[in-house]
Structures are given as structure tokens and as C-alpha cells.
Amino acid sequence: MLNKKAIKEKLEKERDLLVGELKGMGKLNTETKEWEATPEELEVPEVDQNNMADRFEDFEAKSSTIKVLESRLNSILGALNNLSKESFGKCVVCKKDIEISRLEANPAATTCMEHIES
Ligand SMILES: [Zn+2]
């Protein structure tokens, strides 16, 4: 039997964790609804070239991490949204029930084991 309440709690916990991590690296752009890396404050008065390059690399690394976290967050938000629907736990390909073990491991899953690659 699928325990939706437990899955919901797990999703919410993971969502809070991800939001916490995102907040540590960037901020949510309220217009685009996308997370953006925050560049570090430039120190005054002098900034040498190496420093600038480091900063840029940092920013790039942060941006790509944020993209990964953000897409995970979006699938969790989608799963939370789906949880209340009749179709939750059904494979989007074959419409059969998704294996419970799979849902427990990844509540954001939208396909059964057989259709993972689809
Ligand atoms: Zn399927």
C-alpha cells in the first residue's frame, strides 16, 4: 500500500533541504522564478586579474550547481503537486502503478521501472 503521507513528508523535507542549499548559493529571481547565483561582493579598492578569474570560476561553478539543484527542486515541487492527484504513482507511459520501492526511493519518479528510459 502506497503511503502518500510518508512520501509527502519525505518530499517536503527534501524540498526544504534543497531550498536551504540554494539560498546558500544564490537567490530566487522573483520575476523569472529562477534561482541565480549571487556573485561575491567585490572587495575594494584593488582587484587583481587572478582574483577576477577565480571569482568568475566560482560563479560558474555555483551557477551549474544551482541548475542541478533547481531541476531537482522542480521535480519535487511537481511531485508534491501530483501527490494530491488521482494520477500520482502511475507511470506516465503505461499508466500502471509505479513500483512502491521505486517511489519510496524517488518520490518524484513519473515512470515505472520498465519505462525509466522513456
Ligand atoms: Zn510504465
PDB file of N, CA and C in Angstrom, residues 58-113:
ATOM      1  N   ASP A  58      34.312  30.564  -9.698  1.00  0.00           N
ATOM      2  CA  ASP A  58      33.403  30.319  -8.582  1.00  0.00           C
ATOM      3  C   ASP A  58      31.966  30.504  -9.004  1.00  0.00           C
ATOM      4  N   PHE A  59      31.769  31.595  -9.685  1.00  0.00           N
ATOM      5  CA  PHE A  59      30.424  31.954 -10.093  1.00  0.00           C
ATOM      6  C   PHE A  59      29.869  30.921 -11.078  1.00  0.00           C
ATOM      7  N   GLU A  60      30.723  30.499 -12.020  1.00  0.00           N
ATOM      8  CA  GLU A  60      30.330  29.476 -12.978  1.00  0.00           C
ATOM      9  C   GLU A  60      29.981  28.163 -12.294  1.00  0.00           C
ATOM     10  N   ALA A  61      30.839  27.771 -11.338  1.00  0.00           N
ATOM     11  CA  ALA A  61      30.618  26.521 -10.618  1.00  0.00           C
ATOM     12  C   ALA A  61      29.310  26.588  -9.834  1.00  0.00           C
ATOM     13  N   LYS A  62      29.116  27.725  -9.193  1.00  0.00           N
ATOM     14  CA  LYS A  62      27.888  27.920  -8.429  1.00  0.00           C
ATOM     15  C   LYS A  62      26.670  27.846  -9.335  1.00  0.00           C
ATOM     16  N   SER A  63      26.777  28.508 -10.475  1.00  0.00           N
ATOM     17  CA  SER A  63      25.649  28.534 -11.411  1.00  0.00           C
ATOM     18  C   SER A  63      25.272  27.141 -11.864  1.00  0.00           C
ATOM     19  N   SER A  64      26.290  26.302 -12.149  1.00  0.00           N
ATOM     20  CA  SER A  64      25.944  24.969 -12.637  1.00  0.00           C
ATOM     21  C   SER A  64      25.394  24.098 -11.505  1.00  0.00           C
ATOM     22  N   THR A  65      25.903  24.280 -10.292  1.00  0.00           N
ATOM     23  CA  THR A  65      25.342  23.546  -9.156  1.00  0.00           C
ATOM     24  C   THR A  65      23.889  23.962  -8.934  1.00  0.00           C
ATOM     25  N   ILE A  66      23.660  25.254  -9.029  1.00  0.00           N
ATOM     26  CA  ILE A  66      22.302  25.759  -8.836  1.00  0.00           C
ATOM     27  C   ILE A  66      21.348  25.159  -9.865  1.00  0.00           C
ATOM     28  N   LYS A  67      21.817  25.019 -11.103  1.00  0.00           N
ATOM     29  CA  LYS A  67      20.961  24.435 -12.140  1.00  0.00           C
ATOM     30  C   LYS A  67      20.548  23.014 -11.784  1.00  0.00           C
ATOM     31  N   VAL A  68      21.507  22.237 -11.265  1.00  0.00           N
ATOM     32  CA  VAL A  68      21.230  20.850 -10.877  1.00  0.00           C
ATOM     33  C   VAL A  68      20.222  20.816  -9.727  1.00  0.00           C
ATOM     34  N   LEU A  69      20.488  21.632  -8.703  1.00  0.00           N
ATOM     35  CA  LEU A  69      19.597  21.672  -7.540  1.00  0.00           C
ATOM     36  C   LEU A  69      18.208  22.150  -7.941  1.00  0.00           C
ATOM     37  N   GLU A  70      18.193  23.127  -8.820  1.00  0.00           N
ATOM     38  CA  GLU A  70      16.926  23.706  -9.227  1.00  0.00           C
ATOM     39  C   GLU A  70      16.064  22.696  -9.989  1.00  0.00           C
ATOM     40  N   SER A  71      16.691  21.902 -10.847  1.00  0.00           N
ATOM     41  CA  SER A  71      15.880  20.954 -11.613  1.00  0.00           C
ATOM     42  C   SER A  71      15.358  19.849 -10.691  1.00  0.00           C
ATOM     43  N   ARG A  72      16.180  19.509  -9.675  1.00  0.00           N
ATOM     44  CA  ARG A  72      15.730  18.534  -8.668  1.00  0.00           C
ATOM     45  C   ARG A  72      14.556  19.126  -7.869  1.00  0.00           C
ATOM     46  N   LEU A  73      14.714  20.375  -7.496  1.00  0.00           N
ATOM     47  CA  LEU A  73      13.665  21.052  -6.732  1.00  0.00           C
ATOM     48  C   LEU A  73      12.367  21.102  -7.535  1.00  0.00           C
ATOM     49  N   ASN A  74      12.503  21.406  -8.821  1.00  0.00           N
ATOM     50  CA  ASN A  74      11.304  21.483  -9.648  1.00  0.00           C
ATOM     51  C   ASN A  74      10.584  20.145  -9.758  1.00  0.00           C
ATOM     52  N   SER A  75      11.362  19.053  -9.836  1.00  0.00           N
ATOM     53  CA  SER A  75      10.690  17.759  -9.936  1.00  0.00           C
ATOM     54  C   SER A  75      10.022  17.404  -8.602  1.00  0.00           C
ATOM     55  N   ILE A  76      10.618  17.860  -7.501  1.00  0.00           N
ATOM     56  CA  ILE A  76       9.996  17.623  -6.190  1.00  0.00           C
ATOM     57  C   ILE A  76       8.716  18.436  -6.046  1.00  0.00           C
ATOM     58  N   LEU A  77       8.779  19.682  -6.481  1.00  0.00           N
ATOM     59  CA  LEU A  77       7.579  20.516  -6.422  1.00  0.00           C
ATOM     60  C   LEU A  77       6.484  19.925  -7.306  1.00  0.00           C
ATOM     61  N   GLY A  78       6.897  19.401  -8.443  1.00  0.00           N
ATOM     62  CA  GLY A  78       5.941  18.757  -9.341  1.00  0.00           C
ATOM     63  C   GLY A  78       5.325  17.527  -8.698  1.00  0.00           C
ATOM     64  N   ALA A  79       6.162  16.752  -8.010  1.00  0.00           N
ATOM     65  CA  ALA A  79       5.676  15.538  -7.346  1.00  0.00           C
ATOM     66  C   ALA A  79       4.719  15.891  -6.214  1.00  0.00           C
ATOM     67  N   LEU A  80       5.050  16.941  -5.455  1.00  0.00           N
ATOM     68  CA  LEU A  80       4.164  17.375  -4.372  1.00  0.00           C
ATOM     69  C   LEU A  80       2.809  17.784  -4.932  1.00  0.00           C
ATOM     70  N   ASN A  81       2.876  18.433  -6.054  1.00  0.00           N
ATOM     71  CA  ASN A  81       1.665  18.867  -6.734  1.00  0.00           C
ATOM     72  C   ASN A  81       0.843  17.668  -7.220  1.00  0.00           C
ATOM     73  N   ASN A  82       1.558  16.676  -7.751  1.00  0.00           N
ATOM     74  CA  ASN A  82       0.903  15.484  -8.288  1.00  0.00           C
ATOM     75  C   ASN A  82       0.328  14.582  -7.207  1.00  0.00           C
ATOM     76  N   LEU A  83       0.938  14.686  -6.029  1.00  0.00           N
ATOM     77  CA  LEU A  83       0.575  13.808  -4.928  1.00  0.00           C
ATOM     78  C   LEU A  83      -0.925  13.849  -4.624  1.00  0.00           C
ATOM     79  N   SER A  84      -1.509  15.015  -4.815  1.00  0.00           N
ATOM     80  CA  SER A  84      -2.925  15.182  -4.500  1.00  0.00           C
ATOM     81  C   SER A  84      -3.823  14.687  -5.634  1.00  0.00           C
ATOM     82  N   LYS A  85      -3.184  14.365  -6.757  1.00  0.00           N
ATOM     83  CA  LYS A  85      -3.996  13.955  -7.908  1.00  0.00           C
ATOM     84  C   LYS A  85      -4.171  12.439  -7.961  1.00  0.00           C
ATOM     85  N   GLU A  86      -5.187  12.037  -8.658  1.00  0.00           N
ATOM     86  CA  GLU A  86      -5.504  10.627  -8.844  1.00  0.00           C
ATOM     87  C   GLU A  86      -4.372   9.897  -9.565  1.00  0.00           C
ATOM     88  N   SER A  87      -3.691  10.632 -10.445  1.00  0.00           N
ATOM     89  CA  SER A  87      -2.672  10.011 -11.287  1.00  0.00           C
ATOM     90  C   SER A  87      -1.343   9.783 -10.572  1.00  0.00           C
ATOM     91  N   PHE A  88      -1.233  10.234  -9.311  1.00  0.00           N
ATOM     92  CA  PHE A  88       0.049  10.054  -8.630  1.00  0.00           C
ATOM     93  C   PHE A  88       0.385   8.579  -8.470  1.00  0.00           C
ATOM     94  N   GLY A  89       1.642   8.250  -8.730  1.00  0.00           N
ATOM     95  CA  GLY A  89       2.082   6.873  -8.557  1.00  0.00           C
ATOM     96  C   GLY A  89       1.810   6.004  -9.766  1.00  0.00           C
ATOM     97  N   LYS A  90       1.304   6.662 -10.824  1.00  0.00           N
ATOM     98  CA  LYS A  90       1.059   5.919 -12.071  1.00  0.00           C
ATOM     99  C   LYS A  90       2.134   6.298 -13.084  1.00  0.00           C
ATOM    100  N   CYS A  91       2.567   5.298 -13.831  1.00  0.00           N
ATOM    101  CA  CYS A  91       3.562   5.527 -14.867  1.00  0.00           C
ATOM    102  C   CYS A  91       2.942   6.372 -15.982  1.00  0.00           C
ATOM    103  N   VAL A  92       3.664   7.422 -16.409  1.00  0.00           N
ATOM    104  CA  VAL A  92       3.120   8.284 -17.461  1.00  0.00           C
ATOM    105  C   VAL A  92       3.097   7.585 -18.818  1.00  0.00           C
ATOM    106  N   VAL A  93       3.865   6.504 -18.928  1.00  0.00           N
ATOM    107  CA  VAL A  93       3.917   5.781 -20.209  1.00  0.00           C
ATOM    108  C   VAL A  93       2.827   4.708 -20.287  1.00  0.00           C
ATOM    109  N   CYS A  94       2.832   3.797 -19.302  1.00  0.00           N
ATOM    110  CA  CYS A  94       1.906   2.666 -19.398  1.00  0.00           C
ATOM    111  C   CYS A  94       0.688   2.802 -18.463  1.00  0.00           C
ATOM    112  N   LYS A  95       0.676   3.870 -17.631  1.00  0.00           N
ATOM    113  CA  LYS A  95      -0.436   4.158 -16.712  1.00  0.00           C
ATOM    114  C   LYS A  95      -0.614   3.130 -15.605  1.00  0.00           C
ATOM    115  N   LYS A  96       0.317   2.208 -15.498  1.00  0.00           N
ATOM    116  CA  LYS A  96       0.237   1.239 -14.406  1.00  0.00           C
ATOM    117  C   LYS A  96       0.851   1.844 -13.151  1.00  0.00           C
ATOM    118  N   ASP A  97       0.597   1.201 -12.008  1.00  0.00           N
ATOM    119  CA  ASP A  97       1.183   1.676 -10.758  1.00  0.00           C
ATOM    120  C   ASP A  97       2.701   1.584 -10.802  1.00  0.00           C
ATOM    121  N   ILE A  98       3.343   2.632 -10.349  1.00  0.00           N
ATOM    122  CA  ILE A  98       4.802   2.607 -10.229  1.00  0.00           C
ATOM    123  C   ILE A  98       5.149   1.760  -9.005  1.00  0.00           C
ATOM    124  N   GLU A  99       6.212   0.967  -9.113  1.00  0.00           N
ATOM    125  CA  GLU A  99       6.641   0.122  -8.001  1.00  0.00           C
ATOM    126  C   GLU A  99       6.817   0.977  -6.740  1.00  0.00           C
ATOM    127  N   ILE A 100       6.291   0.492  -5.628  1.00  0.00           N
ATOM    128  CA  ILE A 100       6.360   1.261  -4.379  1.00  0.00           C
ATOM    129  C   ILE A 100       7.810   1.515  -3.961  1.00  0.00           C
ATOM    130  N   SER A 101       8.660   0.503  -4.138  1.00  0.00           N
ATOM    131  CA  SER A 101      10.063   0.674  -3.748  1.00  0.00           C
ATOM    132  C   SER A 101      10.712   1.803  -4.556  1.00  0.00           C
ATOM    133  N   ARG A 102      10.297   1.894  -5.813  1.00  0.00           N
ATOM    134  CA  ARG A 102      10.842   2.955  -6.652  1.00  0.00           C
ATOM    135  C   ARG A 102      10.351   4.330  -6.192  1.00  0.00           C
ATOM    136  N   LEU A 103       9.084   4.423  -5.865  1.00  0.00           N
ATOM    137  CA  LEU A 103       8.530   5.690  -5.391  1.00  0.00           C
ATOM    138  C   LEU A 103       9.128   6.110  -4.058  1.00  0.00           C
ATOM    139  N   GLU A 104       9.398   5.113  -3.231  1.00  0.00           N
ATOM    140  CA  GLU A 104       9.980   5.445  -1.931  1.00  0.00           C
ATOM    141  C   GLU A 104      11.397   5.965  -2.090  1.00  0.00           C
ATOM    142  N   ALA A 105      12.109   5.387  -3.048  1.00  0.00           N
ATOM    143  CA  ALA A 105      13.481   5.842  -3.292  1.00  0.00           C
ATOM    144  C   ALA A 105      13.479   7.200  -3.991  1.00  0.00           C
ATOM    145  N   ASN A 106      12.537   7.385  -4.876  1.00  0.00           N
ATOM    146  CA  ASN A 106      12.459   8.632  -5.630  1.00  0.00           C
ATOM    147  C   ASN A 106      11.006   9.016  -5.859  1.00  0.00           C
ATOM    148  N   PRO A 107      10.439   9.742  -4.904  1.00  0.00           N
ATOM    149  CA  PRO A 107       9.006  10.080  -4.989  1.00  0.00           C
ATOM    150  C   PRO A 107       8.673  10.939  -6.205  1.00  0.00           C
ATOM    151  N   ALA A 108       9.691  11.524  -6.811  1.00  0.00           N
ATOM    152  CA  ALA A 108       9.440  12.363  -7.978  1.00  0.00           C
ATOM    153  C   ALA A 108       9.351  11.526  -9.257  1.00  0.00           C
ATOM    154  N   ALA A 109       9.536  10.214  -9.139  1.00  0.00           N
ATOM    155  CA  ALA A 109       9.503   9.344 -10.311  1.00  0.00           C
ATOM    156  C   ALA A 109       8.139   9.412 -10.996  1.00  0.00           C
ATOM    157  N   THR A 110       8.157   9.481 -12.303  1.00  0.00           N
ATOM    158  CA  THR A 110       6.892   9.527 -13.029  1.00  0.00           C
ATOM    159  C   THR A 110       6.715   8.319 -13.949  1.00  0.00           C
ATOM    160  N   THR A 111       7.674   7.402 -13.908  1.00  0.00           N
ATOM    161  CA  THR A 111       7.546   6.194 -14.723  1.00  0.00           C
ATOM    162  C   THR A 111       7.857   4.953 -13.877  1.00  0.00           C
ATOM    163  N   CYS A 112       7.342   3.821 -14.328  1.00  0.00           N
ATOM    164  CA  CYS A 112       7.684   2.563 -13.662  1.00  0.00           C
ATOM    165  C   CYS A 112       9.108   2.158 -14.059  1.00  0.00           C
ATOM    166  N   MET A 113       9.619   1.125 -13.434  1.00  0.00           N
ATOM    167  CA  MET A 113      10.987   0.649 -13.705  1.00  0.00           C
ATOM    168  C   MET A 113      11.186   0.393 -15.195  1.00  0.00           C
TER     169      MET A 113
END
